[in-house]
Each structure stands twice: as structure tokens, then as C-alpha cells.
PDB file of C-alpha atoms in Angstrom:
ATOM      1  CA  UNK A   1      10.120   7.426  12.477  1.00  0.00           C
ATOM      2  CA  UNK A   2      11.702   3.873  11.004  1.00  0.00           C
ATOM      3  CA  UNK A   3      12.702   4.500   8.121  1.00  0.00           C
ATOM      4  CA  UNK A   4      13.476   1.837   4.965  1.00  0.00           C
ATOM      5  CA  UNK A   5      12.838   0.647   1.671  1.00  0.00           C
ATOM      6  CA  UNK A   6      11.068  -2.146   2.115  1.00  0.00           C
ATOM      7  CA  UNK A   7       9.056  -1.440   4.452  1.00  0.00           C
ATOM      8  CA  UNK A   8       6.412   1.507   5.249  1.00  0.00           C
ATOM      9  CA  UNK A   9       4.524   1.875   7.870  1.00  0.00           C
ATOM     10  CA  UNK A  10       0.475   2.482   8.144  1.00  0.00           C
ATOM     11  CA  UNK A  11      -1.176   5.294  10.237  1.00  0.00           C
ATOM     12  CA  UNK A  12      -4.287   4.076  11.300  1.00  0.00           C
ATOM     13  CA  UNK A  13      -6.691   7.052  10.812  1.00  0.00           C
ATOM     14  CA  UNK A  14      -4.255   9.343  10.089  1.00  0.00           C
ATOM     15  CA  UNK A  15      -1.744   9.711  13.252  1.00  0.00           C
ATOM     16  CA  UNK A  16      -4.727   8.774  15.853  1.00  0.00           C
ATOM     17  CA  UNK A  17      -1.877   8.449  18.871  1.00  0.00           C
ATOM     18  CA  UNK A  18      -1.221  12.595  18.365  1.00  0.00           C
ATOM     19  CA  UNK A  19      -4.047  14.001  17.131  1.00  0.00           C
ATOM     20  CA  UNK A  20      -8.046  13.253  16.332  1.00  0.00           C
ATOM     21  CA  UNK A  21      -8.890  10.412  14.316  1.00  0.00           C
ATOM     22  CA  UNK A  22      -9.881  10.765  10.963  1.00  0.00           C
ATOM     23  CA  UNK A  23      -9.092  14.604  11.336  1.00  0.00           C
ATOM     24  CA  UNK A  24      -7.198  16.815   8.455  1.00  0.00           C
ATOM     25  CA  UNK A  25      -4.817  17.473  11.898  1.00  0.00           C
ATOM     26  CA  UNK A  26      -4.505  13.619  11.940  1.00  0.00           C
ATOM     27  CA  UNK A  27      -3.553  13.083   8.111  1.00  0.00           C
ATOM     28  CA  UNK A  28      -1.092  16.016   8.417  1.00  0.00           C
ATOM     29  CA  UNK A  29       0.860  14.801  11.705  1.00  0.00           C
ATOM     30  CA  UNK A  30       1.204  11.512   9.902  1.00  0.00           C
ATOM     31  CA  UNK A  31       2.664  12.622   6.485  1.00  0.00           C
ATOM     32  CA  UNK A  32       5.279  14.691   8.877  1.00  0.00           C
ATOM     33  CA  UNK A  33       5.578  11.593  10.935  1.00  0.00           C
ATOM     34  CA  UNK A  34       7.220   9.828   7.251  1.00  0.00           C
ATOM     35  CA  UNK A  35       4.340   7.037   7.968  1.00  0.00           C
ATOM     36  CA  UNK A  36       4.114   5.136   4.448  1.00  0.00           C
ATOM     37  CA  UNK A  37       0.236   5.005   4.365  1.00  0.00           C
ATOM     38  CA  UNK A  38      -2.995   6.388   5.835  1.00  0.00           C
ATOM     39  CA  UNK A  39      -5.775   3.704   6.849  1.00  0.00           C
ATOM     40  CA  UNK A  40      -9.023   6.026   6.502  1.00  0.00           C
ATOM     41  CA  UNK A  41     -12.883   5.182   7.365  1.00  0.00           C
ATOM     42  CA  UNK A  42     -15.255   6.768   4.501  1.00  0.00           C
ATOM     43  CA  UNK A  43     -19.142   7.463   5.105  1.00  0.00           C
ATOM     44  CA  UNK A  44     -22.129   9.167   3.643  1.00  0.00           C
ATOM     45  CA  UNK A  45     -24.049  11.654   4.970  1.00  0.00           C
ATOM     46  CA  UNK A  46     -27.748  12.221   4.464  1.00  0.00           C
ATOM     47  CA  UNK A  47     -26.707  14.116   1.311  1.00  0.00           C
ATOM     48  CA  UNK A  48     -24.743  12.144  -0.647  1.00  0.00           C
ATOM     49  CA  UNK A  49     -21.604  13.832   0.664  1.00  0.00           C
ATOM     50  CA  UNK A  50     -18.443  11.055   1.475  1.00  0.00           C
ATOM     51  CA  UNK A  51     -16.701  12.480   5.125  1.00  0.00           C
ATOM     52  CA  UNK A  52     -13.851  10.184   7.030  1.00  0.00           C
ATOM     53  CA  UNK A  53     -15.390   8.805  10.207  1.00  0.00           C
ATOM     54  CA  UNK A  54     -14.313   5.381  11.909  1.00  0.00           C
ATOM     55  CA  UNK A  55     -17.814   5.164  13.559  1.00  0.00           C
ATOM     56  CA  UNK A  56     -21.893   4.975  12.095  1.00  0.00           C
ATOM     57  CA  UNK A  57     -22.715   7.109  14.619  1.00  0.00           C
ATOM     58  CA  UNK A  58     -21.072  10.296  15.695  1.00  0.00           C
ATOM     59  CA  UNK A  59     -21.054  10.044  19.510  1.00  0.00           C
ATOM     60  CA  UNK A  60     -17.467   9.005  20.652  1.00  0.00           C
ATOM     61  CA  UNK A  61     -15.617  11.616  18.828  1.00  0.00           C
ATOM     62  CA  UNK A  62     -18.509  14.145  17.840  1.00  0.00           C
ATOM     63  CA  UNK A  63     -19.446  17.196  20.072  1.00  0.00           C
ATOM     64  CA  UNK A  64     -21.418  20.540  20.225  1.00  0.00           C
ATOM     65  CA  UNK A  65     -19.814  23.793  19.615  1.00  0.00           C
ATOM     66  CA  UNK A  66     -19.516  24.224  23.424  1.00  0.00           C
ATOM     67  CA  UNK A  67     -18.326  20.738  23.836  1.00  0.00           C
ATOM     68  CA  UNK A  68     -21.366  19.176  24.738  1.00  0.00           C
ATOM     69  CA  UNK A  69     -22.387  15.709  24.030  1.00  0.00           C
ATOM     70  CA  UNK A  70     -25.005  14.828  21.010  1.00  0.00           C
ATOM     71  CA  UNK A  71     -28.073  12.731  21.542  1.00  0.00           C
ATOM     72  CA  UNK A  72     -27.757   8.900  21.979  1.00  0.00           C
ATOM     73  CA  UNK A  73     -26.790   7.258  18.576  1.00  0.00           C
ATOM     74  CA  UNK A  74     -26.781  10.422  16.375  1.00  0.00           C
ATOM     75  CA  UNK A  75     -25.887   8.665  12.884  1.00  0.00           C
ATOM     76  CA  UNK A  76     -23.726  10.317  10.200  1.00  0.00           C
ATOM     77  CA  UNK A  77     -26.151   9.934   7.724  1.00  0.00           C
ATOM     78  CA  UNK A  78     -28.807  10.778   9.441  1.00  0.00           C
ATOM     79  CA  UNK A  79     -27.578  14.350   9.327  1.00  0.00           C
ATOM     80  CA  UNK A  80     -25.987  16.429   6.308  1.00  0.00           C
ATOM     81  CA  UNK A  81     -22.540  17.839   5.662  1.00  0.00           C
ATOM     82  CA  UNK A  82     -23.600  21.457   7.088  1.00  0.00           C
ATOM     83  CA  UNK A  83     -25.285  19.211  10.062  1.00  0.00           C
ATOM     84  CA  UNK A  84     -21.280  17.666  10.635  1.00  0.00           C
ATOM     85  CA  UNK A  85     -19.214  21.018   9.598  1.00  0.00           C
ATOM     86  CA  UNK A  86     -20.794  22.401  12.903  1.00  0.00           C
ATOM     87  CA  UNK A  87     -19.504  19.977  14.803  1.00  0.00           C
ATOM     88  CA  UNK A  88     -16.543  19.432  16.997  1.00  0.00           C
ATOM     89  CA  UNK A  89     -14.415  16.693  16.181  1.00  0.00           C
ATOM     90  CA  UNK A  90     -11.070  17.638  18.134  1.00  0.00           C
ATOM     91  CA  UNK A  91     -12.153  18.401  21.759  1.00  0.00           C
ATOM     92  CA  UNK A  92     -12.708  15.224  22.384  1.00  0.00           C
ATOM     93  CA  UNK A  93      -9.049  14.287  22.458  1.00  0.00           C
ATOM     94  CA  UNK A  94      -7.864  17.677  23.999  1.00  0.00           C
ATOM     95  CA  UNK A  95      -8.403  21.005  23.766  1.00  0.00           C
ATOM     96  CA  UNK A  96      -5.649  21.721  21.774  1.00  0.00           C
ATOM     97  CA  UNK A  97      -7.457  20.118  18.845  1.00  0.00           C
ATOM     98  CA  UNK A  98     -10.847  22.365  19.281  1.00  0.00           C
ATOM     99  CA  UNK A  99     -12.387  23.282  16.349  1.00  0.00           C
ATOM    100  CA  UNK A 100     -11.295  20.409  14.266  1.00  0.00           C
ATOM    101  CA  UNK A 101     -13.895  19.731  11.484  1.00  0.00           C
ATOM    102  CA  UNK A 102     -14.889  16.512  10.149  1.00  0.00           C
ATOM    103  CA  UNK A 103     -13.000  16.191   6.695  1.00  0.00           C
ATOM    104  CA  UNK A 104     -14.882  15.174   3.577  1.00  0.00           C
ATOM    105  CA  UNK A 105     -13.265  12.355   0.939  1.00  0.00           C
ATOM    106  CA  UNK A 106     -12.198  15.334  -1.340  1.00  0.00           C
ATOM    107  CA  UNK A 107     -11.042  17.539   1.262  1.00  0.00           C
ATOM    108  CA  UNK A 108      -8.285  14.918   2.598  1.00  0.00           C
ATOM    109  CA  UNK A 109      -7.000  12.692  -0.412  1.00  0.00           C
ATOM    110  CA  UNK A 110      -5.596  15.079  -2.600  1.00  0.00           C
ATOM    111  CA  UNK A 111      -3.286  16.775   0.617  1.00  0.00           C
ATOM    112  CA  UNK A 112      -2.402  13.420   1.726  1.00  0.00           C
ATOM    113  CA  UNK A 113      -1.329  11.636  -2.051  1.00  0.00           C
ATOM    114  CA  UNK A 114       0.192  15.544  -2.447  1.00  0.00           C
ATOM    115  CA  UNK A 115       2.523  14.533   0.536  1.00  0.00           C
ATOM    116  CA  UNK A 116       3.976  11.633  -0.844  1.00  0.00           C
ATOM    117  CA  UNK A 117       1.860   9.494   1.198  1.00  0.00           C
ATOM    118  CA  UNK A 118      -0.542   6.145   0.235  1.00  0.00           C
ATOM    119  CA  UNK A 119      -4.193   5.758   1.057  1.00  0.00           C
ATOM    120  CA  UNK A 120      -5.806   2.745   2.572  1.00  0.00           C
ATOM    121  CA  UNK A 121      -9.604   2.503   2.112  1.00  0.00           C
ATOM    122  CA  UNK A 122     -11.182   1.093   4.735  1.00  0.00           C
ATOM    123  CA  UNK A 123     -13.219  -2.555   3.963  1.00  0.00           C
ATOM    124  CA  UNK A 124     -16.491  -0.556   4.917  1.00  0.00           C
ATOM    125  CA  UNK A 125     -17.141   0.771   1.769  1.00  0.00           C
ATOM    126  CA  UNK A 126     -18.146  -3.300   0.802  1.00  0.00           C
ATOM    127  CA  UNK A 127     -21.357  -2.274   3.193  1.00  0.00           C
ATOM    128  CA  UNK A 128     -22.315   0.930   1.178  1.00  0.00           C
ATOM    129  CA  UNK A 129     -25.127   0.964  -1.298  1.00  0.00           C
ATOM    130  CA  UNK A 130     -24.999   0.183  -4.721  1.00  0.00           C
ATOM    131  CA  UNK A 131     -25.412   3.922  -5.016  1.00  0.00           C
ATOM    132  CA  UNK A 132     -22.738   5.213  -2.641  1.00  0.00           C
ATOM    133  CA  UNK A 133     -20.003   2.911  -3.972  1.00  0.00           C
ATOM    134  CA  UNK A 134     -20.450   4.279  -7.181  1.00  0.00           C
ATOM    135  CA  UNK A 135     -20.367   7.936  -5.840  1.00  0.00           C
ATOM    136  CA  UNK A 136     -17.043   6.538  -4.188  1.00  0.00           C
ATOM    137  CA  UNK A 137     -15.251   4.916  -7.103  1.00  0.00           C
ATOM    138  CA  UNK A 138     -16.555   8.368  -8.897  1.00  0.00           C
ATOM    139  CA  UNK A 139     -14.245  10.418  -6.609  1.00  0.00           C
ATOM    140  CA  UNK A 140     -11.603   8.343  -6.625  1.00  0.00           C
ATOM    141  CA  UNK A 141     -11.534   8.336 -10.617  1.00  0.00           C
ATOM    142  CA  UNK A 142     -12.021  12.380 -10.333  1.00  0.00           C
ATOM    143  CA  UNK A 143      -9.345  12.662  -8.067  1.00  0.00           C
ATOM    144  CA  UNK A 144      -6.469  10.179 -10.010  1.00  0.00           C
ATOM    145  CA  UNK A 145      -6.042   6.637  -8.346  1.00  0.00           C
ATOM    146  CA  UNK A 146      -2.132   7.368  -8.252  1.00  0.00           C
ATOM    147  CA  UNK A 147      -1.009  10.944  -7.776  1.00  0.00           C
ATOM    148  CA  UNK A 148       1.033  12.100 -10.840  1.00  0.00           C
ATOM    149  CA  UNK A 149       3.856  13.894  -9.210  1.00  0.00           C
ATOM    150  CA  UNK A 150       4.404  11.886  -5.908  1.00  0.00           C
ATOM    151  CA  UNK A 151       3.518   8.577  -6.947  1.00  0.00           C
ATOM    152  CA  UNK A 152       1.242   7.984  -4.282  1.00  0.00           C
ATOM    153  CA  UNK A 153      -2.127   5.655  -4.700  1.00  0.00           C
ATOM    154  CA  UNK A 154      -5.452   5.294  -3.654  1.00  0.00           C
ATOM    155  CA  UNK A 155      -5.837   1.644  -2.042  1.00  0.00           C
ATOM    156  CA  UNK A 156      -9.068  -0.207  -1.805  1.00  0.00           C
ATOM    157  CA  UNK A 157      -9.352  -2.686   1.061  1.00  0.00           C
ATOM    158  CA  UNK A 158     -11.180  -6.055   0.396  1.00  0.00           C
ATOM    159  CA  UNK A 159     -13.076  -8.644   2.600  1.00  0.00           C
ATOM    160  CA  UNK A 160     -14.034 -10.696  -0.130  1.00  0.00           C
ATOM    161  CA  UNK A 161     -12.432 -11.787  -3.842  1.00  0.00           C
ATOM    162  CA  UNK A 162     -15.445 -10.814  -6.046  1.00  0.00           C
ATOM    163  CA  UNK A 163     -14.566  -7.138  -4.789  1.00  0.00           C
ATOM    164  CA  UNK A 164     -10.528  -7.405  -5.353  1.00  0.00           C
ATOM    165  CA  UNK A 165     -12.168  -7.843  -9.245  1.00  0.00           C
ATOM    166  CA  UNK A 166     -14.138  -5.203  -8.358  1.00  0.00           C
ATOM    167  CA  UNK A 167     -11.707  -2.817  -7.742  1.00  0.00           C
ATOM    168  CA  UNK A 168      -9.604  -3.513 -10.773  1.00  0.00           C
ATOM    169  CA  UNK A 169     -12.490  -2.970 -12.909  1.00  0.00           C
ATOM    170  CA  UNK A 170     -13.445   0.372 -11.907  1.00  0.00           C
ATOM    171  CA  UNK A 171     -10.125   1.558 -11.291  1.00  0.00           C
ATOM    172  CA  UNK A 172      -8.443  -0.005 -14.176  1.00  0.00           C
ATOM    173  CA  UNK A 173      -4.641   1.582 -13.396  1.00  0.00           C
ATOM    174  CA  UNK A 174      -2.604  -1.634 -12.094  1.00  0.00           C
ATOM    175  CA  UNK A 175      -1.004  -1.465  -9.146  1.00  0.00           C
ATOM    176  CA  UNK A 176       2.611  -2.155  -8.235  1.00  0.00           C
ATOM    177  CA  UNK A 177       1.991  -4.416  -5.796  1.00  0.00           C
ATOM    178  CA  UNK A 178      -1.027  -6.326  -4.357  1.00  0.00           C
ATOM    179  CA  UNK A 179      -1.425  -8.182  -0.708  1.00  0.00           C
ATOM    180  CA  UNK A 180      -4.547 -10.737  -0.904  1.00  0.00           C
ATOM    181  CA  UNK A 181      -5.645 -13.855   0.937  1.00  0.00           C
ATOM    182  CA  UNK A 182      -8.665 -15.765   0.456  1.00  0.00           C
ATOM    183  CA  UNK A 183     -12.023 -14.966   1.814  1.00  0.00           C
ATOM    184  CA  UNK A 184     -14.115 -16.677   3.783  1.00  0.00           C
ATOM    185  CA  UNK A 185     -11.887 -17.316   7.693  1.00  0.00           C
ATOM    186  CA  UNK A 186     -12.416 -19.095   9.534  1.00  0.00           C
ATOM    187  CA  UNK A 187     -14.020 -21.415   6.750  1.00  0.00           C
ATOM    188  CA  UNK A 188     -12.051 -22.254   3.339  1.00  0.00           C
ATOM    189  CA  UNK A 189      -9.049 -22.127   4.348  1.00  0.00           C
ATOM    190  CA  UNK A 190      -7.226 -24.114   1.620  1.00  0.00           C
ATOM    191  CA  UNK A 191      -5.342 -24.365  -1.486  1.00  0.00           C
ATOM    192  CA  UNK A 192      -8.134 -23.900  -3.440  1.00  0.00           C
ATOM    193  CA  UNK A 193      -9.714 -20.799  -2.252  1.00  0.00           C
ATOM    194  CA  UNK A 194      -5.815 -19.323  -2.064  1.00  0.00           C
ATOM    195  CA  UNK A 195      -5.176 -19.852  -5.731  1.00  0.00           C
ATOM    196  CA  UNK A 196      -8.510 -18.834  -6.681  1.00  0.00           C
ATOM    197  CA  UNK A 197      -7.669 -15.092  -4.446  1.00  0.00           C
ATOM    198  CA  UNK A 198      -3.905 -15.726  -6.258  1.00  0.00           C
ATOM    199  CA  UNK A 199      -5.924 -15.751  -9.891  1.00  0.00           C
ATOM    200  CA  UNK A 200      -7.859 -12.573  -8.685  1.00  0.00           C
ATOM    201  CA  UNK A 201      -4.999 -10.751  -7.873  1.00  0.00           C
ATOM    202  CA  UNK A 202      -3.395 -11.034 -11.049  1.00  0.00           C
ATOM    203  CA  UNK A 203      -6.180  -8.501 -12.553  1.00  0.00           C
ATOM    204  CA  UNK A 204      -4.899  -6.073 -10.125  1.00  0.00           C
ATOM    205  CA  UNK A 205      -1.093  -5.587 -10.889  1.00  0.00           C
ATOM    206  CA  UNK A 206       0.725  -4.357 -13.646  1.00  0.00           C
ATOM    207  CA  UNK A 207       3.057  -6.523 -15.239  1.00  0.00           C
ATOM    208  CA  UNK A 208       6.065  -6.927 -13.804  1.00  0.00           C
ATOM    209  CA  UNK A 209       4.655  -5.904 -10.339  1.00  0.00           C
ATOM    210  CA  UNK A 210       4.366  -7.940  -7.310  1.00  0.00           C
ATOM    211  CA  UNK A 211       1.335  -9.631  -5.606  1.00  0.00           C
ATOM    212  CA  UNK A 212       2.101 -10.519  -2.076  1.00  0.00           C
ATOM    213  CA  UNK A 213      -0.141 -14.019  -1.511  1.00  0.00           C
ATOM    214  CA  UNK A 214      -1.471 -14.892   2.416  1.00  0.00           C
ATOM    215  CA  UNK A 215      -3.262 -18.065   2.536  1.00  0.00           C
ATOM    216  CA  UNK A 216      -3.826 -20.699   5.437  1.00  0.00           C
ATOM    217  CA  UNK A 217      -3.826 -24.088   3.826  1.00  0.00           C
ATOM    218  CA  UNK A 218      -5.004 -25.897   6.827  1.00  0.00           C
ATOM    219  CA  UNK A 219      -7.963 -27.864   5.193  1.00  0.00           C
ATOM    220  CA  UNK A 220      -5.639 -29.336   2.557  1.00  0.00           C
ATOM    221  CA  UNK A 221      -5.558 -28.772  -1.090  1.00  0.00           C
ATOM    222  CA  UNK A 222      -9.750 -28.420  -0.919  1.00  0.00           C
ATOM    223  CA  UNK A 223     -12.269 -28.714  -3.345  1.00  0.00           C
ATOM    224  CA  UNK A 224     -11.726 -32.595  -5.026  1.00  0.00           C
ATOM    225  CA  UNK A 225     -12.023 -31.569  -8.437  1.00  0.00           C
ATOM    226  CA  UNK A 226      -9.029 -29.455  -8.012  1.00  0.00           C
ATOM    227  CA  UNK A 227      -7.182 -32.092  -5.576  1.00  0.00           C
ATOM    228  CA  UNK A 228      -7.534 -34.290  -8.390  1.00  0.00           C
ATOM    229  CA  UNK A 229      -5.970 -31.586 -10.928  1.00  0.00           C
ATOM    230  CA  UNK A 230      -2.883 -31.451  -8.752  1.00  0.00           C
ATOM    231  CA  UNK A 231      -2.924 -34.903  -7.634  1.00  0.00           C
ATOM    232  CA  UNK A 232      -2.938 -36.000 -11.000  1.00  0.00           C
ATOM    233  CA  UNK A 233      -0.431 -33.587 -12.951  1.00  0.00           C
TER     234      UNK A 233
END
């Protein structure tokens, strides 16, 4: 694995090259591996219960006991955590991975921040209900945004600004460092919008940390109120 100290690399869910997606066999491969971070795909189930699964519906990865394939678009929340736990989520890849269970939320985050490793919430949580992002910020806050022995934090990613301020509401522990553009690509792409993501970041971080800004500028400086603020300074 590349090592260094500026730079850490991202599993996308978990080790997916060696092992099942998403899968506790996934997470641990990639902690050995010395990845940096774990990119990981939360959903609900038809009980309220938060499980890691890239897909709405189970049917790529998802498979009877004997290996069998489920019913056309068999949703994850239209079936409850016993419904999943009695699935097979490994055989898929190979057979060396039969048996693997779909993890819940609380099953994989504290083993993963245990291992020294970073967690990268997928963007799909912006599509949850009112109701399930506030059962997900709730297990995050149970479970400690940043580990207290190993340092490692829970990430939330962001499609749009308002969330960024989101996120540093209900997790109010600053971050060390933040990476944010502007929403709104292929549209808004100016100085604007990037100073207005720049001014949304700042919520984020602790002092003294450091916010990483993408922008494209490509539309100019933007809206002409603020064109005339910096043309005019």
C-alpha cells in the first residue's frame, strides 16, 4: 500500500477489489490494506434499522441462503433487518466470501474508526427522510464523530452547501480539514457561488485547520452585486 503523510488513500466500500462491497470482510481487508478512509453507502430498512448497501434494491449483491437469486427489484426497505441478516451478501463475489452478512451502521463504524481508519458517508443520506437523517446524525452522535483513541472521524459527504451547514450543526466537533466546492455543476460555476461554499466551510473547521477550496470559475466573478463588490474595492 502507498504510504505518506500527505496523502491517504480512500477504499471505496470498504476494499470492494478483494472482498464484498459494503461487507464487515470489506472494511477489515481495507484497514489491513493501510487505506486512509472508507467510502460507505448507508440505508434504512423497513424498520428503522441503518445497514451499508451501495444499491436501493438488493439484487446485484443479495442472495438466498442456497445462493439463489431474490425477486426482481427486492428493495432494502421494503424488508427488515431479520429479512437482510438471512441473506447472502458474499457469494456473489466468490465462494470464499459465503455467509457474509449485510453489516448495520453500528456494527461497522466503531471497528473501522477502532482501526485507525476515517469514514466517508456517502452523499445519499441528502435523499433520506427528514426522519431517517435524524436517526443517522443520532448514531453518529452515539457513536463519537472522532474516535478518542485513534483519532479517526466520521465524514459526511455533501452535494449541496445548505447541507455542509448542516453537518456542522448537528455534529458540532470541527474538523481538521474540510474539501468543498460549490453546488450546483454544471450551472454556477463562478466566483460567487465558490466563496459563498468557501464561507460555508469555515463553520466546519476548527481553528487553525485547513479547508481545501475546489471551484470552477468559468462564468466569471457571477452574480453583479458581488462583481461590483470586487470590482469596486
Amino acid at each position: 500500500m502507498y504510504e505518506s503523510t500527505t496523502i491517504r488513500l480512500q477504499a471505496h466500500k470498504g476494499d470492494s477489489v478483494n472482498a464484498p462491497e459494503n461487507t464487515m470482510a470489506a472494511f477489515r481487508a481495507a484497514c489491513d490494506a493501510g487505506y486512509g478512509f472508507i467510502e460507505l453507502d448507508p440505508k434504512f430498512t423497513s424498520d428503522g434499522v441503518c445497514v451499508l448497501h451501495h444499491d436501493w434494491t438488493v439484487n446485484r449483491t443479495g442472495r438466498l441462503t442456497g445462493g439463489e437469486a431474490l425477486p426482481p427489484d427486492t428493495r432494502v426497505d421494503g424488508l427488515t433487518l431479520t429479512d437482510l441478516k438471512a441473506l447472502d451478501f458474499g457469494v456473489w463475489f466468490s465462494e470464499e466470501f459465503r455467509g457474509e452478512a449485510i453489516p448495520t451502521f453500528e456494527e461497522a463504524i466503531p471497528y473501522i474508526l477502532s482501526r485507525g481508519v476515517s469514514v466517508k458517508v456517502d452523499n445519499v443520506w441528502e435523499r433520506f427522510t427528514p426522519e431517517q437523517q435524524e436517526n443517522l446524525f443520532g448514531l453518529v452522535r452515539r457513536i463519537g464523530a472522532c474516535h478518542p483513541e485513534t483519532g479517526a472521524r466520521i465524514g459526511m459527504t455533501c452535494a449541496g452547501l445548505e447541507n455542509v451547514a448542516r453537518v456542522a450543526k448537528e455534529l458540532p466537533e470541527a474538523a481538521d480539514i474540510v474539501l468543498v466546492s460549490q453546488g450546483g455543476a454544471p450551472k454556477d460555476l463562478n466566483l460567487y457561488q465558490t466563496q459563498k461554499a468557501l464561507d460555508n466551510a469555515r463553520h466546519a473547521v476548527k481553528p487553525g485547520g485547513v479547508i481545501v477550496l475546489i471551484g470552477s470559475c468559468k462564468e466569471g466573478l457571477g452574480e453583479r452585486v458581488f462583481e461590483e463588490w470586487m470590482t469596486k474595492s
